[in-house]
Amino acid sequence: MHQDPSPPPGSLPDAADGQAAVSPATIPPPPRPGGHRARRLLAGTAVFVLVAGATAGAITAFVLTRSAAPSVSLMVPADAAFYASVEIHPSGAQELALSHLLSVFPALATQSMQAKLVDGLLDGSLKDTGLTHADILPWLGQEIGVSVGAGASGLSSVEPSIAAYVDTIDDSQTLAALTTARSSGAGSRFTDTGLEYRGVAITQVTPAAAGDPGGTYALVDHVLVLAGSESYLEEIIDTAQGSHPSLANAADYTAAVAQLSADRLATLYADVPTVLSAALSAMGGRGSELKPLLDQLTAFRDAAAGVEAVTGGLAVDWVVDDDSGQLTTAEKQALAAAPDHNSTALDTPANAALFVGVTGFPSIVSVVIGGLSKSLPAGASFLVQGVLSDLSGDAGIEIDPSASGGLGGAAIIATSAPAAAGQLLDLAIPMLVAGASKTPPSVGHTTYLGTEFSELQGADAVVAWTVTHGAAIIATSPGQMEAVLSAIDGGNSLGASTDYARTAGAQTADGAVYINAGQVIAALGGSLSHIPGASQVLANLEKIESISMTETSTSGHIAGHFLIEVP
């Protein structure tokens, strides 16, 4: 590394000497296929930080057309703790699916409406840089991304190993945009230093005020790289030139992303142990209580997720690979639970706004208790383990905003020992509520559809409970209990509904989450009606029918599917 007497192309005169920079002539490369002619077919969010000295500008745009394979991951160092990228030019299949998806929403029904939104988002995010959408979209290339380096220095305020990558189809226009940004009012608060590393011109940006963020940037193989530190940018250049291993060729990364759909809009990857270590380090002493629980997650090695437009919505598939040799016995049992169609969904009222169901519930609780055992009162862990022996696997929680008195819900837990479970509830619930209630509660009994349930009368918090049809049920009110018993007795249940069956219930799983978006939006509508513009926002959100997620664990990894359903 050596000082270059003249800053690289795109930089401004150094504020210290006031001399103009001498920019060597550059010949821009020919545009690659799939330029900006179709840039307004999609309004999405793909953000990168424009740190060319002065400001952080967010670029928000997707451009839909077929193009060459992405290359950003080839210059990301192999030891990256986190990496995310967004396709600016998805495939034709993704273009069609996205076009249909966007057209469903009133605010994005036409291409001109999408264009107006994209341009407005760009102009708003770039307002302090002196740039507009017209300065960005013509040179925006195939892909943008961000990476965070491994180790404690990844997000360090001294030498942050973080970088944003912006693929460009025109180096000269990219440099012109940087020059405009550097000459803006915000940009004038920084000074540039021209450097060179392995034949690549680098601009180091230094803030005038202590404490303000600086950084470095360079054009590397037609990719604008904006790094938090000079050392990390040098590592990226080494990677791009082949003298440092890249993430794209790292075994763990390739194994993780190979489990995702090959045709996707965005990719996310994380080295789980490194991320957890950084999280604990960032929390300092505050993370000591969570450390035993987080330590149990270090057996999980790598996580990856892919975003994809599908018929009827937007999907995110994700995987987490694990090292079974580092798993505890309880963790292995939890991951080995056989996937099923959760039985508690059939006990949940069809109009529930939220349902969360898991199988292997006793094993999951054992893992949590094991991680928190040192923080629990003496004997509590032994008591819980005794209770878990009477549970048979499935468990679920449902919430219904339409229940009387606002939010209501119930916990439904399958049990293999109904008599013992009933005795435990009869003993524990009055005792727990009495400790938190200002007035002593009394227990009453009601029979509904042939099933007797108990309820607290005169308590500040109303609770009802029973054990029936192999399930222990704890509801927030007698009315909510009756809704659950109606579902069990053959009334409308969530598990039997058409929408649940094609989303969260479409396949067997170890865990399932289902949100009835219509119920949630209807509840929000009343509370937000007084806010200007809320009706327009809600009119678009109403097009979302449901949000669901399923999770299944097999030997070596956990896989999940998240779906925003837009019919």
Coordinates of C-alpha atoms in Angstrom, one line a residue:
M1 CA 0.0 0.0 0.0
H2 CA 1.4 3.4 -0.8
Q3 CA 0.1 7.0 -1.1
D4 CA -0.9 8.0 -4.5
P5 CA -0.3 11.7 -5.2
S6 CA -3.5 11.9 -7.2
P7 CA -6.8 10.5 -5.9
P8 CA -8.5 7.8 -8.1
P9 CA -11.3 8.6 -10.5
G10 CA -14.5 9.8 -8.9
S11 CA -12.9 11.5 -5.9
L12 CA -12.9 15.2 -5.1
P13 CA -10.0 17.5 -4.4
D14 CA -8.4 16.8 -1.0
A15 CA -9.6 19.5 1.4
A16 CA -6.2 19.8 2.9
D17 CA -4.4 21.1 -0.2
G18 CA -7.3 22.3 -2.3
Q19 CA -5.6 20.8 -5.5
A20 CA -7.7 19.2 -8.2
A21 CA -7.4 15.5 -8.5
V22 CA -5.9 14.2 -11.8
S23 CA -8.1 11.4 -13.0
P24 CA -6.5 8.9 -15.4
A25 CA -8.6 8.2 -18.5
T26 CA -10.8 5.1 -18.3
I27 CA -12.6 3.2 -21.0
P28 CA -15.9 2.0 -19.7
P29 CA -16.6 -1.6 -20.4
P30 CA -19.4 -2.5 -22.8
P31 CA -22.8 -2.9 -21.1
R32 CA -23.6 -6.4 -20.1
P33 CA -26.9 -8.0 -21.2
G34 CA -30.1 -7.0 -19.4
G35 CA -29.5 -3.2 -18.9
H36 CA -32.0 -0.9 -17.3
R37 CA -34.7 -1.1 -20.0
A38 CA -37.0 -3.2 -17.8
R39 CA -36.1 -1.6 -14.4
R40 CA -39.6 -0.6 -13.5
L41 CA -41.3 -4.0 -13.8
L42 CA -40.8 -4.6 -10.1
A43 CA -41.0 -2.4 -7.0
G44 CA -39.0 -4.1 -4.2
T45 CA -36.4 -3.2 -1.7
A46 CA -32.7 -3.8 -2.3
V47 CA -30.7 -1.6 0.0
F48 CA -27.0 -0.8 -0.2
V49 CA -25.1 1.9 1.6
L50 CA -23.6 4.6 -0.6
V51 CA -20.6 5.6 1.6
A52 CA -18.6 7.5 -1.0
G53 CA -17.5 9.9 1.6
A54 CA -20.5 11.9 2.7
T55 CA -23.6 9.9 3.3
A56 CA -25.4 6.6 3.5
G57 CA -27.9 6.5 0.7
A58 CA -30.3 3.6 0.3
I59 CA -30.9 2.3 -3.2
T60 CA -34.3 0.7 -3.5
A61 CA -35.1 -1.0 -6.8
F62 CA -35.4 -4.3 -8.6
V63 CA -35.0 -4.6 -12.3
L64 CA -36.5 -7.6 -14.0
T65 CA -34.8 -9.2 -17.0
R66 CA -32.7 -12.3 -17.7
S67 CA -29.0 -11.7 -17.2
A68 CA -25.7 -13.4 -16.5
A69 CA -25.1 -15.3 -13.3
P70 CA -24.3 -13.2 -10.2
S71 CA -20.6 -12.7 -9.3
V72 CA -20.6 -10.8 -6.1
S73 CA -20.1 -13.8 -3.9
L74 CA -16.9 -14.6 -5.7
M75 CA -15.3 -11.6 -4.1
V76 CA -16.7 -12.0 -0.6
P77 CA -14.0 -13.5 1.7
A78 CA -14.7 -17.1 2.6
D79 CA -14.7 -16.4 6.3
A80 CA -17.6 -14.0 6.2
A81 CA -19.9 -14.3 9.2
F82 CA -22.9 -12.9 7.3
Y83 CA -23.7 -12.4 3.6
A84 CA -26.9 -11.2 1.8
S85 CA -27.5 -10.5 -1.8
V86 CA -30.4 -9.4 -4.0
E87 CA -30.9 -10.2 -7.6
I88 CA -31.6 -7.0 -9.6
H89 CA -32.3 -9.1 -12.8
P90 CA -34.2 -12.2 -11.8
S91 CA -35.1 -15.0 -14.2
G92 CA -38.1 -14.9 -16.6
A93 CA -40.1 -17.2 -14.3
Q94 CA -39.5 -15.0 -11.3
E95 CA -40.4 -11.9 -13.4
L96 CA -43.8 -13.4 -14.3
A97 CA -44.5 -14.5 -10.7
L98 CA -43.5 -11.1 -9.3
S99 CA -45.5 -9.2 -11.9
H100 CA -48.6 -11.1 -11.0
L101 CA -47.9 -10.7 -7.3
L102 CA -47.5 -6.9 -7.5
S103 CA -50.5 -6.4 -9.7
V104 CA -52.7 -7.7 -6.9
F105 CA -52.0 -4.7 -4.7
P106 CA -54.0 -1.5 -5.7
A107 CA -50.9 0.7 -5.1
L108 CA -48.8 -1.4 -7.5
A109 CA -51.4 -2.5 -10.1
T110 CA -49.7 -1.0 -13.1
Q111 CA -46.1 -0.6 -14.3
S112 CA -46.4 3.2 -14.1
M113 CA -47.5 2.9 -10.5
Q114 CA -44.6 0.7 -9.7
A115 CA -42.2 3.1 -11.5
K116 CA -43.5 6.0 -9.5
L117 CA -43.0 4.1 -6.2
V118 CA -39.5 3.0 -7.1
D119 CA -38.4 6.5 -8.2
G120 CA -40.0 8.0 -5.1
L121 CA -38.2 5.6 -2.7
L122 CA -34.9 6.2 -4.4
D123 CA -35.2 10.0 -4.4
G124 CA -36.2 10.0 -0.8
S125 CA -33.4 7.8 0.4
L126 CA -30.8 9.7 -1.7
K127 CA -32.0 13.3 -0.8
D128 CA -28.8 14.1 1.1
T129 CA -26.4 12.9 -1.5
G130 CA -27.3 15.2 -4.4
L131 CA -28.4 12.2 -6.4
T132 CA -31.7 11.1 -7.8
H133 CA -33.0 7.8 -9.3
A134 CA -31.9 9.1 -12.8
D135 CA -28.2 9.0 -11.5
I136 CA -28.5 5.4 -10.2
L137 CA -30.7 3.2 -12.3
P138 CA -28.9 3.5 -15.7
W139 CA -25.7 1.8 -14.3
L140 CA -27.2 -0.5 -11.7
G141 CA -26.2 -4.1 -12.7
Q142 CA -27.1 -7.6 -11.9
E143 CA -26.8 -7.9 -8.1
I144 CA -26.2 -6.0 -4.8
G145 CA -25.0 -7.5 -1.6
V146 CA -23.5 -6.9 1.9
S147 CA -21.0 -9.0 3.9
V148 CA -19.8 -8.9 7.5
G149 CA -16.4 -10.3 8.3
A150 CA -15.7 -13.0 10.9
G151 CA -14.3 -12.3 14.3
A152 CA -15.0 -9.7 17.0
S153 CA -13.9 -6.9 14.6
G154 CA -16.8 -7.6 12.2
L155 CA -18.9 -4.7 13.5
S156 CA -16.1 -3.0 15.4
S157 CA -16.4 0.8 15.4
V158 CA -12.6 1.0 15.0
E159 CA -11.9 -1.3 12.0
P160 CA -15.4 -2.6 10.9
S161 CA -15.2 -5.6 8.5
I162 CA -18.4 -4.7 6.7
A163 CA -18.9 -4.0 3.0
A164 CA -21.6 -3.4 0.5
Y165 CA -21.3 -4.5 -3.1
V166 CA -23.1 -2.9 -6.1
D167 CA -22.7 -4.6 -9.5
T168 CA -22.4 -1.9 -12.2
I169 CA -22.8 -2.1 -16.0
D170 CA -21.1 1.3 -16.6
D171 CA -18.0 2.2 -14.5
S172 CA -17.9 5.8 -15.8
Q173 CA -21.5 6.5 -14.8
T174 CA -20.9 4.9 -11.4
L175 CA -17.9 7.2 -10.9
A176 CA -19.9 10.2 -12.0
A177 CA -22.6 9.4 -9.4
L178 CA -19.9 9.1 -6.7
T179 CA -18.4 12.4 -7.7
T180 CA -21.8 14.1 -7.4
A181 CA -22.4 12.5 -4.0
R182 CA -18.9 13.7 -2.8
S183 CA -19.6 17.2 -3.9
S184 CA -22.9 17.5 -2.1
G185 CA -23.3 19.4 1.1
A186 CA -23.0 16.3 3.2
G187 CA -20.0 15.0 1.2
S188 CA -18.1 18.2 1.8
R189 CA -17.7 17.3 5.5
F190 CA -15.3 14.5 4.5
T191 CA -11.9 14.4 2.9
D192 CA -10.5 11.9 0.4
T193 CA -7.2 10.2 0.2
G194 CA -6.2 8.4 -3.0
L195 CA -4.6 5.0 -2.4
E196 CA -3.7 2.0 -4.5
Y197 CA -3.6 -1.7 -3.7
R198 CA -2.6 -4.5 -6.1
G199 CA -3.4 -2.2 -9.1
V200 CA -6.8 -1.2 -7.8
A201 CA -7.5 2.5 -7.1
I202 CA -9.0 3.1 -3.6
T203 CA -10.5 6.1 -2.1
Q204 CA -10.2 6.4 1.7
V205 CA -12.9 8.7 3.2
T206 CA -12.1 10.5 6.4
P207 CA -14.8 12.4 8.4
A208 CA -14.0 15.9 9.5
A209 CA -15.7 15.4 12.9
A210 CA -14.5 12.8 15.3
G211 CA -16.9 10.0 15.8
D212 CA -18.5 10.2 12.4
P213 CA -18.3 7.1 10.2
G214 CA -15.7 6.9 7.4
G215 CA -14.8 4.1 5.1
T216 CA -13.2 3.2 1.8
Y217 CA -14.5 2.5 -1.7
A218 CA -13.2 1.1 -5.0
L219 CA -14.4 -0.4 -8.3
V220 CA -13.3 -4.0 -8.3
D221 CA -14.1 -6.0 -11.5
H222 CA -17.1 -3.7 -12.3
V223 CA -18.4 -4.0 -8.8
L224 CA -18.6 -0.9 -6.6
V225 CA -17.3 -2.0 -3.2
L226 CA -18.0 0.2 -0.2
A227 CA -16.1 -1.0 2.9
G228 CA -16.0 0.0 6.5
S229 CA -12.2 -0.2 6.7
E230 CA -9.2 -0.2 4.4
S231 CA -8.1 -3.6 5.6
Y232 CA -11.4 -5.3 4.8
L233 CA -11.4 -3.7 1.3
E234 CA -7.9 -5.1 0.7
E235 CA -9.1 -8.6 1.8
I236 CA -12.0 -8.3 -0.7
I237 CA -9.6 -7.2 -3.5
D238 CA -7.3 -10.2 -2.6
T239 CA -10.4 -12.5 -2.9
A240 CA -11.5 -11.0 -6.3
Q241 CA -7.9 -11.5 -7.6
G242 CA -7.8 -15.1 -6.5
S243 CA -5.2 -14.9 -3.7
H244 CA -7.8 -15.3 -0.9
P245 CA -10.5 -18.0 -0.8
S246 CA -14.0 -16.8 -1.7
L247 CA -17.3 -17.5 0.0
A248 CA -18.7 -18.7 -3.3
N249 CA -16.3 -21.7 -3.2
A250 CA -16.4 -22.3 0.6
A251 CA -17.7 -25.8 1.3
D252 CA -20.1 -24.8 4.1
Y253 CA -21.6 -22.0 2.1
T254 CA -22.1 -24.1 -1.0
A255 CA -23.6 -27.0 1.0
A256 CA -26.1 -24.6 2.7
V257 CA -27.3 -22.7 -0.4
A258 CA -27.5 -25.9 -2.5
Q259 CA -30.5 -26.9 -0.3
L260 CA -32.4 -23.8 -1.5
S261 CA -34.2 -23.2 -4.8
A262 CA -31.7 -22.3 -7.5
D263 CA -34.1 -19.7 -8.9
R264 CA -34.4 -17.1 -6.2
L265 CA -34.6 -13.3 -5.7
A266 CA -32.4 -13.0 -2.7
T267 CA -30.0 -15.1 -0.6
L268 CA -28.9 -14.8 3.0
Y269 CA -26.2 -16.8 4.7
A270 CA -24.8 -16.8 8.3
D271 CA -22.0 -18.6 10.1
V272 CA -24.1 -19.3 13.2
P273 CA -21.3 -19.8 15.9
T274 CA -19.6 -16.6 14.8
V275 CA -22.8 -14.6 14.8
L276 CA -23.7 -15.9 18.3
S277 CA -20.2 -15.1 19.6
A278 CA -20.5 -11.6 18.2
A279 CA -24.0 -11.2 19.7
L280 CA -22.7 -12.2 23.2
S281 CA -19.7 -9.9 22.8
A282 CA -22.0 -7.0 21.9
M283 CA -24.2 -7.6 24.9
G284 CA -21.3 -7.6 27.3
G285 CA -22.3 -8.5 30.8
R286 CA -26.0 -8.3 29.9
G287 CA -25.5 -11.6 27.9
S288 CA -24.3 -13.7 30.8
E289 CA -27.7 -14.9 31.7
L290 CA -28.4 -16.0 28.1
K291 CA -25.0 -17.5 27.6
P292 CA -25.9 -21.1 28.8
L293 CA -28.9 -21.1 26.4
L294 CA -27.0 -19.6 23.5
D295 CA -24.1 -22.1 24.1
Q296 CA -26.5 -24.9 23.2
L297 CA -26.9 -23.3 19.7
T298 CA -23.2 -23.5 18.9
A299 CA -23.9 -27.0 17.4
F300 CA -25.6 -25.3 14.6
R301 CA -23.0 -24.4 11.9
D302 CA -24.5 -22.5 9.0
A303 CA -27.8 -21.0 8.1
A304 CA -29.1 -20.0 4.7
A305 CA -32.3 -18.6 3.3
G306 CA -33.6 -17.9 -0.2
V307 CA -36.5 -15.6 -1.2
E308 CA -38.6 -16.7 -4.1
A309 CA -41.8 -15.5 -5.9
V310 CA -44.2 -18.4 -6.2
T311 CA -47.7 -18.9 -7.5
G312 CA -49.9 -17.3 -4.9
G313 CA -47.4 -15.4 -2.9
L314 CA -43.8 -14.8 -1.7
A315 CA -41.9 -17.6 -0.1
V316 CA -38.7 -17.8 2.0
D317 CA -37.0 -21.2 2.3
W318 CA -34.4 -21.6 4.9
V319 CA -32.0 -24.3 6.3
V320 CA -29.8 -24.6 9.3
D321 CA -27.0 -27.2 9.3
D322 CA -25.9 -28.8 12.5
D323 CA -23.1 -30.8 13.9
S324 CA -24.8 -33.8 15.6
G325 CA -21.6 -34.6 17.5
Q326 CA -22.0 -31.4 19.5
L327 CA -25.7 -31.8 20.3
T328 CA -26.9 -32.8 23.8
T329 CA -29.2 -35.8 24.3
A330 CA -32.2 -33.5 24.8
E331 CA -31.4 -31.6 21.6
K332 CA -31.0 -34.8 19.6
Q333 CA -34.4 -35.9 20.9
A334 CA -36.0 -32.6 20.0
L335 CA -34.6 -32.7 16.5
A336 CA -35.5 -36.4 16.1
A337 CA -39.3 -35.8 16.7
A338 CA -41.2 -37.3 13.8
P339 CA -43.0 -34.6 11.8
D340 CA -46.8 -34.8 11.7
H341 CA -50.0 -32.8 11.0
N342 CA -50.3 -31.2 14.4
S343 CA -53.4 -32.6 16.2
T344 CA -53.9 -29.4 18.2
A345 CA -54.8 -27.5 14.9
L346 CA -58.0 -29.6 14.8
D347 CA -58.8 -28.4 18.3
T348 CA -58.3 -24.7 17.3
P349 CA -61.3 -22.6 16.3
A350 CA -61.4 -21.9 12.6
N351 CA -61.5 -18.1 13.1
A352 CA -58.2 -18.0 15.2
A353 CA -56.0 -15.2 14.1
L354 CA -52.8 -16.9 15.2
F355 CA -51.8 -20.6 15.7
V356 CA -48.4 -21.9 16.7
G357 CA -48.0 -25.7 16.9
V358 CA -45.1 -27.9 17.7
T359 CA -44.5 -31.6 17.9
G360 CA -41.9 -33.1 20.3
F361 CA -43.0 -30.5 22.9
P362 CA -41.6 -32.4 25.9
S363 CA -38.1 -32.5 24.3
I364 CA -38.2 -28.8 23.3
V365 CA -39.1 -27.8 26.9
S366 CA -36.3 -30.1 28.2
V367 CA -33.7 -28.3 26.0
V368 CA -34.9 -24.9 27.3
I369 CA -35.0 -26.1 30.9
G370 CA -31.5 -27.5 30.5
G371 CA -30.2 -24.2 29.3
L372 CA -31.8 -22.2 32.1
S373 CA -31.3 -24.8 34.9
K374 CA -28.9 -22.7 36.8
S375 CA -31.3 -19.8 36.9
L376 CA -34.3 -21.8 38.1
P377 CA -35.3 -22.2 41.7
A378 CA -34.1 -25.4 43.4
G379 CA -36.3 -28.4 42.5
A380 CA -38.1 -26.5 39.7
S381 CA -36.2 -28.4 36.9
F382 CA -37.0 -31.8 38.5
L383 CA -40.7 -30.8 38.8
V384 CA -41.0 -29.7 35.2
Q385 CA -39.3 -32.9 34.0
G386 CA -41.9 -34.9 36.0
V387 CA -44.7 -33.0 34.3
L388 CA -43.2 -33.5 30.8
S389 CA -43.3 -37.3 31.2
D390 CA -47.1 -37.0 31.0
L391 CA -47.1 -35.1 27.7
S392 CA -47.4 -37.0 24.4
G393 CA -45.9 -34.6 21.9
D394 CA -48.1 -32.1 20.1
A395 CA -48.8 -28.7 21.6
G396 CA -50.4 -25.5 20.2
I397 CA -51.3 -21.9 21.1
E398 CA -54.1 -20.0 19.4
I399 CA -55.1 -16.4 19.7
D400 CA -58.4 -14.9 18.6
P401 CA -58.8 -11.1 18.5
S402 CA -62.6 -11.5 18.0
A403 CA -63.1 -13.1 21.4
S404 CA -65.2 -11.2 23.9
G405 CA -63.1 -8.7 25.8
G406 CA -60.5 -8.2 23.0
L407 CA -57.7 -10.7 22.6
G408 CA -58.4 -14.2 23.7
G409 CA -56.8 -17.5 23.3
A410 CA -55.9 -21.0 24.5
A411 CA -53.0 -23.3 25.0
I412 CA -53.7 -26.9 23.9
I413 CA -51.2 -29.6 25.0
A414 CA -51.6 -33.3 24.1
T415 CA -51.2 -35.6 27.1
S416 CA -50.9 -39.3 27.6
A417 CA -52.1 -39.1 31.3
P418 CA -55.3 -37.1 31.3
A419 CA -56.1 -37.8 35.0
A420 CA -52.7 -36.7 36.2
A421 CA -52.8 -33.6 33.9
G422 CA -56.2 -32.7 35.3
Q423 CA -55.1 -32.9 38.9
L424 CA -52.0 -30.8 38.1
L425 CA -54.1 -28.0 36.5
D426 CA -56.7 -28.1 39.3
L427 CA -53.8 -27.5 41.8
A428 CA -51.5 -25.2 39.9
I429 CA -53.8 -22.7 38.2
P430 CA -55.7 -21.4 41.3
M431 CA -52.5 -21.2 43.2
L432 CA -50.7 -19.2 40.5
V433 CA -53.7 -16.8 39.9
A434 CA -54.2 -16.3 43.6
G435 CA -50.6 -15.1 43.9
A436 CA -51.1 -12.5 41.2
S437 CA -54.7 -11.5 42.0
K438 CA -55.8 -8.7 44.4
T439 CA -59.0 -10.7 45.3
P440 CA -59.0 -14.4 46.2
P441 CA -60.5 -16.4 43.3
S442 CA -63.0 -19.2 43.6
V443 CA -63.3 -22.1 41.3
G444 CA -66.5 -22.8 39.4
H445 CA -67.5 -25.6 37.0
T446 CA -69.4 -25.5 33.7
T447 CA -70.5 -28.2 31.3
Y448 CA -70.5 -27.5 27.6
L449 CA -71.1 -30.0 24.9
G450 CA -70.8 -32.8 27.4
T451 CA -67.4 -31.6 28.7
E452 CA -66.9 -30.2 32.2
F453 CA -64.4 -27.4 32.5
S454 CA -63.2 -25.3 35.5
E455 CA -63.1 -21.6 35.7
L456 CA -62.0 -19.0 38.2
Q457 CA -64.8 -16.7 39.4
G458 CA -64.1 -13.3 40.9
A459 CA -60.5 -13.3 39.9
D460 CA -58.8 -10.3 38.2
A461 CA -57.7 -12.6 35.4
V462 CA -60.3 -15.1 34.2
V463 CA -59.0 -18.5 33.3
A464 CA -60.7 -21.7 32.2
W465 CA -59.2 -25.2 31.9
T466 CA -60.0 -28.8 31.3
V467 CA -58.6 -32.1 30.0
T468 CA -60.6 -33.8 27.3
H469 CA -60.0 -35.9 24.2
G470 CA -56.3 -36.4 25.1
A471 CA -55.5 -32.7 25.5
A472 CA -55.0 -30.3 28.4
I473 CA -56.7 -27.0 27.5
I474 CA -56.1 -23.6 29.3
A475 CA -58.2 -20.8 27.9
T476 CA -58.3 -17.1 28.7
S477 CA -62.1 -17.1 29.3
P478 CA -65.1 -19.5 29.5
G479 CA -66.2 -18.2 26.1
Q480 CA -62.8 -19.1 24.5
M481 CA -63.0 -22.5 26.2
E482 CA -66.4 -23.1 24.6
A483 CA -65.0 -22.1 21.2
V484 CA -62.2 -24.7 21.5
L485 CA -64.7 -27.4 22.7
S486 CA -66.9 -26.6 19.7
A487 CA -64.0 -27.2 17.4
I488 CA -63.2 -30.5 19.1
D489 CA -66.8 -31.6 19.0
G490 CA -66.9 -31.3 15.2
G491 CA -67.4 -27.6 14.6
N492 CA -65.3 -25.5 12.3
S493 CA -61.6 -26.0 13.2
L494 CA -58.5 -24.4 11.8
G495 CA -57.0 -27.8 11.0
A496 CA -59.9 -28.6 8.7
S497 CA -60.0 -25.3 6.9
T498 CA -59.1 -25.0 3.3
D499 CA -56.6 -22.2 3.7
Y500 CA -54.7 -23.8 6.5
A501 CA -54.6 -27.1 4.6
R502 CA -52.8 -25.5 1.6
T503 CA -50.3 -23.5 3.7
A504 CA -49.2 -24.5 7.2
G505 CA -51.0 -27.8 6.9
A506 CA -49.9 -28.7 3.4
Q507 CA -47.3 -31.2 4.7
T508 CA -46.2 -32.9 7.9
A509 CA -43.9 -30.7 10.0
D510 CA -42.2 -30.4 13.4
G511 CA -43.5 -26.9 13.8
A512 CA -46.2 -24.8 12.2
V513 CA -47.2 -21.1 12.4
Y514 CA -50.4 -19.7 10.8
I515 CA -51.6 -16.1 10.8
N516 CA -55.0 -15.3 9.5
A517 CA -54.0 -11.9 7.9
G518 CA -57.6 -10.9 7.4
Q519 CA -58.4 -11.2 11.1
V520 CA -55.3 -9.2 12.0
I521 CA -55.9 -6.5 9.5
A522 CA -59.5 -6.2 10.5
A523 CA -58.4 -5.7 14.1
L524 CA -55.9 -3.1 13.1
G525 CA -58.4 -1.3 10.9
G526 CA -60.5 -0.1 13.9
S527 CA -57.5 1.1 15.9
L528 CA -55.8 2.8 13.0
S529 CA -58.8 4.4 11.3
H530 CA -58.0 7.9 12.7
I531 CA -54.6 8.0 11.2
P532 CA -54.4 9.8 7.8
G533 CA -53.6 7.4 5.0
A534 CA -54.2 4.3 7.0
S535 CA -57.2 3.2 4.9
Q536 CA -55.0 3.2 1.8
V537 CA -52.4 1.1 3.5
L538 CA -55.0 -1.3 4.9
A539 CA -56.6 -1.6 1.4
N540 CA -53.3 -3.0 0.1
L541 CA -52.6 -5.3 3.2
E542 CA -56.1 -6.8 2.8
K543 CA -54.8 -8.6 -0.3
I544 CA -52.7 -10.8 2.0
E545 CA -54.7 -13.8 3.0
S546 CA -52.4 -15.5 5.4
I547 CA -48.8 -15.8 6.6
S548 CA -47.5 -19.2 7.5
M549 CA -44.3 -21.1 8.3
T550 CA -43.4 -24.8 8.7
E551 CA -40.2 -26.3 10.1
T552 CA -38.9 -29.9 9.7
S553 CA -35.8 -31.3 11.2
T554 CA -33.8 -34.2 9.7
S555 CA -30.4 -35.7 10.3
G556 CA -27.9 -32.9 9.9
H557 CA -30.1 -29.9 9.3
I558 CA -33.4 -28.1 10.0
A559 CA -35.4 -26.8 7.0
G560 CA -38.2 -24.3 7.0
H561 CA -40.7 -22.7 4.6
F562 CA -42.2 -19.2 5.1
L563 CA -45.1 -18.1 2.9
I564 CA -46.9 -14.8 2.5
E565 CA -50.0 -15.9 0.7
V566 CA -51.5 -13.5 -1.9
P567 CA -54.0 -15.4 -4.0

